[in-house]
mmCIF file of N, CA and C in Angstrom:
data_model
loop_
_atom_site.group_PDB
_atom_site.id
_atom_site.type_symbol
_atom_site.label_atom_id
_atom_site.label_comp_id
_atom_site.label_asym_id
_atom_site.label_seq_id
_atom_site.Cartn_x
_atom_site.Cartn_y
_atom_site.Cartn_z
ATOM 1 N N MET A 16 82.582 114.879 71.139
ATOM 2 C CA MET A 16 83.504 115.518 72.081
ATOM 3 C C MET A 16 84.911 115.436 71.492
ATOM 4 N N THR A 17 85.607 116.553 71.513
ATOM 5 C CA THR A 17 86.963 116.560 70.983
ATOM 6 C C THR A 17 87.928 115.935 71.991
ATOM 7 N N GLU A 18 89.092 115.562 71.491
ATOM 8 C CA GLU A 18 90.097 114.977 72.384
ATOM 9 C C GLU A 18 90.519 115.949 73.488
ATOM 10 N N PRO A 19 90.796 117.224 73.173
ATOM 11 C CA PRO A 19 91.129 118.160 74.257
ATOM 12 C C PRO A 19 89.999 118.281 75.279
ATOM 13 N N GLN A 20 88.748 118.361 74.822
ATOM 14 C CA GLN A 20 87.627 118.446 75.755
ATOM 15 C C GLN A 20 87.569 117.222 76.666
ATOM 16 N N TYR A 21 87.771 116.052 76.081
ATOM 17 C CA TYR A 21 87.757 114.812 76.858
ATOM 18 C C TYR A 21 88.810 114.854 77.966
ATOM 19 N N PHE A 22 90.032 115.245 77.622
ATOM 20 C CA PHE A 22 91.096 115.254 78.618
ATOM 21 C C PHE A 22 90.986 116.424 79.598
ATOM 22 N N ILE A 23 90.327 117.488 79.198
ATOM 23 C CA ILE A 23 90.041 118.570 80.149
ATOM 24 C C ILE A 23 89.077 118.050 81.210
ATOM 25 N N LEU A 24 88.011 117.407 80.775
ATOM 26 C CA LEU A 24 87.054 116.844 81.731
ATOM 27 C C LEU A 24 87.718 115.784 82.608
ATOM 28 N N ALA A 25 88.532 114.931 82.000
ATOM 29 C CA ALA A 25 89.219 113.889 82.762
ATOM 30 C C ALA A 25 90.154 114.495 83.808
ATOM 31 N N ALA A 26 90.796 115.608 83.459
ATOM 32 C CA ALA A 26 91.715 116.265 84.403
ATOM 33 C C ALA A 26 90.977 116.759 85.645
ATOM 34 N N LEU A 27 89.696 117.057 85.487
ATOM 35 C CA LEU A 27 88.915 117.605 86.600
ATOM 36 C C LEU A 27 88.232 116.533 87.452
ATOM 37 N N MET A 28 88.437 115.278 87.113
ATOM 38 C CA MET A 28 87.794 114.189 87.862
ATOM 39 C C MET A 28 88.199 114.165 89.329
ATOM 40 N N ASP A 29 89.436 114.507 89.621
ATOM 41 C CA ASP A 29 89.931 114.434 90.998
ATOM 42 C C ASP A 29 89.715 115.715 91.791
ATOM 43 N N GLY A 30 89.131 116.716 91.166
ATOM 44 C CA GLY A 30 88.856 117.954 91.873
ATOM 45 C C GLY A 30 89.200 119.163 91.024
ATOM 46 N N PRO A 31 88.849 120.341 91.524
ATOM 47 C CA PRO A 31 89.061 121.578 90.761
ATOM 48 C C PRO A 31 90.539 121.834 90.451
ATOM 49 N N LEU A 32 90.768 122.406 89.276
ATOM 50 C CA LEU A 32 92.109 122.796 88.845
ATOM 51 C C LEU A 32 92.027 124.143 88.139
ATOM 52 N N HIS A 33 93.125 124.869 88.143
ATOM 53 C CA HIS A 33 93.228 126.093 87.359
ATOM 54 C C HIS A 33 93.747 125.715 85.977
ATOM 55 N N GLY A 34 93.746 126.678 85.066
ATOM 56 C CA GLY A 34 94.097 126.411 83.673
ATOM 57 C C GLY A 34 95.407 125.686 83.476
ATOM 58 N N TYR A 35 96.477 126.194 84.089
ATOM 59 C CA TYR A 35 97.781 125.561 83.920
ATOM 60 C C TYR A 35 97.761 124.133 84.479
ATOM 61 N N GLY A 36 97.066 123.930 85.583
ATOM 62 C CA GLY A 36 96.949 122.591 86.164
ATOM 63 C C GLY A 36 96.238 121.631 85.229
ATOM 64 N N ILE A 37 95.223 122.131 84.514
ATOM 65 C CA ILE A 37 94.505 121.300 83.548
ATOM 66 C C ILE A 37 95.430 120.921 82.400
ATOM 67 N N ILE A 38 96.176 121.899 81.896
ATOM 68 C CA ILE A 38 97.109 121.644 80.793
ATOM 69 C C ILE A 38 98.124 120.572 81.192
ATOM 70 N N LYS A 39 98.709 120.707 82.373
ATOM 71 C CA LYS A 39 99.728 119.747 82.827
ATOM 72 C C LYS A 39 99.116 118.368 83.075
ATOM 73 N N ALA A 40 97.899 118.310 83.638
ATOM 74 C CA ALA A 40 97.256 117.023 83.905
ATOM 75 C C ALA A 40 96.945 116.292 82.598
ATOM 76 N N ALA A 41 96.472 117.013 81.589
ATOM 77 C CA ALA A 41 96.178 116.399 80.291
ATOM 78 C C ALA A 41 97.454 115.906 79.624
ATOM 79 N N GLU A 42 98.504 116.701 79.724
ATOM 80 C CA GLU A 42 99.788 116.306 79.140
ATOM 81 C C GLU A 42 100.328 115.050 79.825
ATOM 82 N N GLN A 43 100.221 115.011 81.147
ATOM 83 C CA GLN A 43 100.712 113.857 81.899
ATOM 84 C C GLN A 43 99.875 112.615 81.600
ATOM 85 N N ALA A 44 98.559 112.781 81.500
ATOM 86 C CA ALA A 44 97.676 111.639 81.245
ATOM 87 C C ALA A 44 97.932 111.006 79.883
ATOM 88 N N THR A 45 98.451 111.794 78.951
ATOM 89 C CA THR A 45 98.700 111.285 77.597
ATOM 90 C C THR A 45 100.189 111.076 77.338
ATOM 91 N N ASP A 46 100.982 111.045 78.379
ATOM 92 C CA ASP A 46 102.439 110.886 78.260
ATOM 93 C C ASP A 46 103.039 111.910 77.297
ATOM 94 N N GLY A 47 102.504 113.130 77.345
ATOM 95 C CA GLY A 47 103.032 114.217 76.541
ATOM 96 C C GLY A 47 102.524 114.272 75.115
ATOM 97 N N ARG A 48 101.678 113.331 74.734
ATOM 98 C CA ARG A 48 101.167 113.290 73.366
ATOM 99 C C ARG A 48 100.242 114.466 73.082
ATOM 100 N N LEU A 49 99.434 114.848 74.063
ATOM 101 C CA LEU A 49 98.489 115.954 73.886
ATOM 102 C C LEU A 49 98.987 117.163 74.658
ATOM 103 N N ARG A 50 99.248 118.236 73.919
ATOM 104 C CA ARG A 50 99.643 119.502 74.535
ATOM 105 C C ARG A 50 98.581 120.523 74.170
ATOM 106 N N ILE A 51 97.823 120.926 75.151
ATOM 107 C CA ILE A 51 96.735 121.867 74.909
ATOM 108 C C ILE A 51 97.281 123.289 75.008
ATOM 109 N N ALA A 52 97.140 124.046 73.938
ATOM 110 C CA ALA A 52 97.567 125.447 73.944
ATOM 111 C C ALA A 52 96.619 126.255 74.818
ATOM 112 N N VAL A 53 97.122 127.339 75.378
ATOM 113 C CA VAL A 53 96.324 128.176 76.283
ATOM 114 C C VAL A 53 95.039 128.648 75.605
ATOM 115 N N GLY A 54 95.142 129.123 74.367
ATOM 116 C CA GLY A 54 93.949 129.586 73.651
ATOM 117 C C GLY A 54 92.935 128.483 73.445
ATOM 118 N N THR A 55 93.418 127.297 73.122
ATOM 119 C CA THR A 55 92.548 126.134 72.950
ATOM 120 C C THR A 55 91.865 125.791 74.265
ATOM 121 N N LEU A 56 92.633 125.827 75.363
ATOM 122 C CA LEU A 56 92.087 125.482 76.674
ATOM 123 C C LEU A 56 90.937 126.399 77.051
ATOM 124 N N TYR A 57 91.158 127.700 76.975
ATOM 125 C CA TYR A 57 90.119 128.620 77.446
ATOM 126 C C TYR A 57 88.917 128.654 76.517
ATOM 127 N N GLY A 58 89.122 128.432 75.218
ATOM 128 C CA GLY A 58 87.991 128.298 74.310
ATOM 129 C C GLY A 58 87.173 127.056 74.641
ATOM 130 N N ALA A 59 87.869 125.954 74.905
ATOM 131 C CA ALA A 59 87.186 124.700 75.259
ATOM 132 C C ALA A 59 86.471 124.833 76.596
ATOM 133 N N LEU A 60 87.123 125.458 77.580
ATOM 134 C CA LEU A 60 86.478 125.647 78.883
ATOM 135 C C LEU A 60 85.217 126.485 78.759
ATOM 136 N N GLU A 61 85.267 127.497 77.913
ATOM 137 C CA GLU A 61 84.085 128.344 77.706
ATOM 138 C C GLU A 61 82.939 127.528 77.113
ATOM 139 N N ARG A 62 83.240 126.696 76.104
ATOM 140 C CA ARG A 62 82.207 125.845 75.503
ATOM 141 C C ARG A 62 81.686 124.814 76.509
ATOM 142 N N LEU A 63 82.590 124.211 77.272
ATOM 143 C CA LEU A 63 82.179 123.222 78.281
ATOM 144 C C LEU A 63 81.334 123.866 79.372
ATOM 145 N N GLU A 64 81.668 125.100 79.721
ATOM 146 C CA GLU A 64 80.884 125.820 80.734
ATOM 147 C C GLU A 64 79.483 126.136 80.197
ATOM 148 N N ARG A 65 79.407 126.606 78.951
ATOM 149 C CA ARG A 65 78.091 126.894 78.346
ATOM 150 C C ARG A 65 77.232 125.639 78.264
ATOM 151 N N ALA A 66 77.876 124.484 78.054
ATOM 152 C CA ALA A 66 77.157 123.211 77.971
ATOM 153 C C ALA A 66 76.810 122.650 79.349
ATOM 154 N N GLY A 67 77.286 123.298 80.402
ATOM 155 C CA GLY A 67 76.989 122.842 81.758
ATOM 156 C C GLY A 67 77.856 121.688 82.227
ATOM 157 N N LEU A 68 78.989 121.440 81.537
ATOM 158 C CA LEU A 68 79.841 120.303 81.882
ATOM 159 C C LEU A 68 80.938 120.670 82.883
ATOM 160 N N VAL A 69 81.313 121.941 82.919
ATOM 161 C CA VAL A 69 82.244 122.451 83.929
ATOM 162 C C VAL A 69 81.656 123.731 84.502
ATOM 163 N N ALA A 70 82.116 124.086 85.673
ATOM 164 C CA ALA A 70 81.678 125.321 86.316
ATOM 165 C C ALA A 70 82.890 126.000 86.936
ATOM 166 N N PRO A 71 82.883 127.335 86.906
ATOM 167 C CA PRO A 71 83.980 128.038 87.567
ATOM 168 C C PRO A 71 83.869 127.844 89.066
ATOM 169 N N GLY A 72 85.004 127.733 89.697
ATOM 170 C CA GLY A 72 85.024 127.566 91.148
ATOM 171 C C GLY A 72 85.678 128.764 91.785
ATOM 172 N N ASP A 73 86.519 128.515 92.749
ATOM 173 C CA ASP A 73 87.204 129.584 93.462
ATOM 174 C C ASP A 73 88.169 130.316 92.549
ATOM 175 N N GLU A 74 88.501 131.510 92.976
ATOM 176 C CA GLU A 74 89.491 132.310 92.264
ATOM 177 C C GLU A 74 90.458 132.844 93.306
ATOM 178 N N GLU A 75 91.732 132.890 92.952
ATOM 179 C CA GLU A 75 92.732 133.439 93.847
ATOM 180 C C GLU A 75 93.664 134.335 93.050
ATOM 181 N N ILE A 76 94.339 135.219 93.723
ATOM 182 C CA ILE A 76 95.298 136.103 93.076
ATOM 183 C C ILE A 76 96.692 135.553 93.340
ATOM 184 N N VAL A 77 97.431 135.293 92.256
ATOM 185 C CA VAL A 77 98.795 134.780 92.351
ATOM 186 C C VAL A 77 99.673 135.704 91.502
ATOM 187 N N ASP A 78 100.677 136.289 92.146
ATOM 188 C CA ASP A 78 101.569 137.224 91.458
ATOM 189 C C ASP A 78 100.791 138.337 90.753
ATOM 190 N N GLY A 79 99.737 138.808 91.407
ATOM 191 C CA GLY A 79 98.951 139.909 90.869
ATOM 192 C C GLY A 79 97.974 139.531 89.776
ATOM 193 N N ARG A 80 97.859 138.246 89.478
ATOM 194 C CA ARG A 80 96.950 137.787 88.425
ATOM 195 C C ARG A 80 95.908 136.846 89.005
ATOM 196 N N ALA A 81 94.690 136.960 88.479
ATOM 197 C CA ALA A 81 93.615 136.079 88.933
ATOM 198 C C ALA A 81 93.827 134.672 88.392
ATOM 199 N N ARG A 82 93.657 133.706 89.258
ATOM 200 C CA ARG A 82 93.746 132.295 88.873
ATOM 201 C C ARG A 82 92.391 131.675 89.194
ATOM 202 N N ARG A 83 91.660 131.316 88.158
ATOM 203 C CA ARG A 83 90.331 130.734 88.334
ATOM 204 C C ARG A 83 90.432 129.215 88.285
ATOM 205 N N TYR A 84 89.741 128.585 89.191
ATOM 206 C CA TYR A 84 89.661 127.126 89.229
ATOM 207 C C TYR A 84 88.356 126.678 88.582
ATOM 208 N N TYR A 85 88.403 125.532 87.923
ATOM 209 C CA TYR A 85 87.227 124.957 87.289
ATOM 210 C C TYR A 85 86.958 123.604 87.913
ATOM 211 N N ARG A 86 85.682 123.249 87.962
ATOM 212 C CA ARG A 86 85.300 121.954 88.513
ATOM 213 C C ARG A 86 84.366 121.238 87.548
ATOM 214 N N LEU A 87 84.368 119.939 87.624
ATOM 215 C CA LEU A 87 83.505 119.086 86.824
ATOM 216 C C LEU A 87 82.111 119.101 87.443
ATOM 217 N N THR A 88 81.078 119.303 86.636
ATOM 218 C CA THR A 88 79.710 119.233 87.140
ATOM 219 C C THR A 88 79.225 117.779 87.055
ATOM 220 N N GLU A 89 78.063 117.529 87.622
ATOM 221 C CA GLU A 89 77.472 116.185 87.528
ATOM 222 C C GLU A 89 77.212 115.834 86.061
ATOM 223 N N ASP A 90 76.691 116.788 85.284
ATOM 224 C CA ASP A 90 76.473 116.551 83.856
ATOM 225 C C ASP A 90 77.796 116.278 83.147
ATOM 226 N N GLY A 91 78.848 116.981 83.557
ATOM 227 C CA GLY A 91 80.169 116.765 82.977
ATOM 228 C C GLY A 91 80.695 115.380 83.275
ATOM 229 N N SER A 92 80.481 114.931 84.488
ATOM 230 C CA SER A 92 80.912 113.591 84.885
ATOM 231 C C SER A 92 80.180 112.527 84.074
ATOM 232 N N GLN A 93 78.891 112.727 83.879
ATOM 233 C CA GLN A 93 78.100 111.778 83.093
ATOM 234 C C GLN A 93 78.524 111.786 81.622
ATOM 235 N N ALA A 94 78.774 112.979 81.069
ATOM 236 C CA ALA A 94 79.206 113.087 79.676
ATOM 237 C C ALA A 94 80.565 112.413 79.487
ATOM 238 N N LEU A 95 81.450 112.590 80.439
ATOM 239 C CA LEU A 95 82.769 111.966 80.375
ATOM 240 C C LEU A 95 82.651 110.448 80.410
ATOM 241 N N ALA A 96 81.805 109.934 81.279
ATOM 242 C CA ALA A 96 81.607 108.482 81.375
ATOM 243 C C ALA A 96 81.014 107.930 80.077
ATOM 244 N N ARG A 97 80.055 108.640 79.489
ATOM 245 C CA ARG A 97 79.459 108.194 78.217
ATOM 246 C C ARG A 97 80.509 108.172 77.109
ATOM 247 N N GLU A 98 81.333 109.211 77.059
ATOM 248 C CA GLU A 98 82.364 109.283 76.021
ATOM 249 C C GLU A 98 83.405 108.185 76.205
ATOM 250 N N ALA A 99 83.782 107.907 77.449
ATOM 251 C CA ALA A 99 84.754 106.840 77.717
ATOM 252 C C ALA A 99 84.189 105.492 77.263
ATOM 253 N N LEU A 100 82.915 105.246 77.530
ATOM 254 C CA LEU A 100 82.275 104.000 77.111
ATOM 255 C C LEU A 100 82.207 103.914 75.589
ATOM 256 N N ARG A 101 81.863 105.016 74.939
ATOM 257 C CA ARG A 101 81.794 105.045 73.478
ATOM 258 C C ARG A 101 83.158 104.723 72.864
ATOM 259 N N MET A 102 84.209 105.328 73.422
ATOM 260 C CA MET A 102 85.556 105.075 72.900
ATOM 261 C C MET A 102 85.985 103.634 73.168
ATOM 262 N N GLN A 103 85.616 103.101 74.328
ATOM 263 C CA GLN A 103 85.955 101.718 74.652
ATOM 264 C C GLN A 103 85.281 100.768 73.670
ATOM 265 N N GLN A 104 84.012 101.016 73.374
ATOM 266 C CA GLN A 104 83.284 100.168 72.431
ATOM 267 C C GLN A 104 83.880 100.281 71.028
ATOM 268 N N ALA A 105 84.247 101.492 70.626
ATOM 269 C CA ALA A 105 84.851 101.693 69.309
ATOM 270 C C ALA A 105 86.205 100.988 69.225
ATOM 271 N N ALA A 106 86.994 101.070 70.271
ATOM 272 C CA ALA A 106 88.303 100.411 70.283
ATOM 273 C C ALA A 106 88.146 98.893 70.244
ATOM 274 N N PHE A 107 87.151 98.381 70.942
ATOM 275 C CA PHE A 107 86.947 96.935 70.967
ATOM 276 C C PHE A 107 86.639 96.387 69.575
ATOM 277 N N LEU A 108 85.940 97.165 68.760
ATOM 278 C CA LEU A 108 85.639 96.717 67.401
ATOM 279 C C LEU A 108 86.909 96.427 66.621
ATOM 280 N N VAL A 109 87.947 97.192 66.876
ATOM 281 C CA VAL A 109 89.214 96.999 66.174
ATOM 282 C C VAL A 109 90.097 96.003 66.909
ATOM 283 N N ILE A 110 90.304 96.225 68.183
ATOM 284 C CA ILE A 110 91.202 95.383 68.972
ATOM 285 C C ILE A 110 90.675 93.952 69.059
ATOM 286 N N GLY A 111 89.377 93.805 69.223
ATOM 287 C CA GLY A 111 88.775 92.476 69.356
ATOM 288 C C GLY A 111 88.846 91.658 68.092
ATOM 289 N N ARG A 112 89.013 92.288 66.943
ATOM 290 C CA ARG A 112 89.045 91.545 65.667
ATOM 291 C C ARG A 112 90.427 91.551 65.039
ATOM 292 N N SER A 113 91.338 92.288 65.600
ATOM 293 C CA SER A 113 92.648 92.415 65.001
ATOM 294 C C SER A 113 93.487 91.160 65.238
ATOM 295 N N PRO A 114 94.123 90.623 64.194
ATOM 296 C CA PRO A 114 94.966 89.439 64.373
ATOM 297 C C PRO A 114 96.201 89.749 65.227
ATOM 298 N N GLN A 115 96.557 91.030 65.340
ATOM 299 C CA GLN A 115 97.717 91.421 66.134
ATOM 300 C C GLN A 115 97.307 92.143 67.406
ATOM 301 N N ALA A 116 96.132 91.821 67.936
ATOM 302 C CA ALA A 116 95.648 92.486 69.143
ATOM 303 C C ALA A 116 96.671 92.361 70.251
ATOM 304 N N GLY A 117 96.964 93.480 70.834
ATOM 305 C CA GLY A 117 97.909 93.488 71.938
ATOM 306 C C GLY A 117 99.355 93.612 71.517
ATOM 307 N N ALA A 118 99.626 93.482 70.235
ATOM 308 C CA ALA A 118 101.005 93.601 69.756
ATOM 309 C C ALA A 118 101.442 95.064 69.763
ATOM 310 N N ALA A 119 102.683 95.282 70.076
ATOM 311 C CA ALA A 119 103.218 96.646 70.096
ATOM 312 C C ALA A 119 103.330 97.158 68.669
ATOM 313 N N PRO A 120 103.047 98.469 68.463
ATOM 314 C CA PRO A 120 103.176 99.024 67.116
ATOM 315 C C PRO A 120 104.625 98.966 66.648
ATOM 316 N N ALA A 121 104.792 98.831 65.345
ATOM 317 C CA ALA A 121 106.131 98.737 64.749
ATOM 318 C C ALA A 121 106.806 100.072 64.691
#
């Protein structure tokens, strides 16, 4: 799972969001470190939808344009939890053995 895909799924944990809402939630969750471009977002959403991890939800018209909401599926929730556990285990291998564990980066 790519980093953008991970944060897209994480953004949907609290409920359905439209594209711009997903972008802002991912940016906020990473303190601005991850900025998902619009093209990247919709390509990732399409792949996640094909994989059954997200599903389109309601659609509304705002300023004459369709705004589609996406929601996390049960499979998406499970995939996100597995990925979070995998990353936690991978981080522990480094943090747990590092002589400077917990030290702020220079």
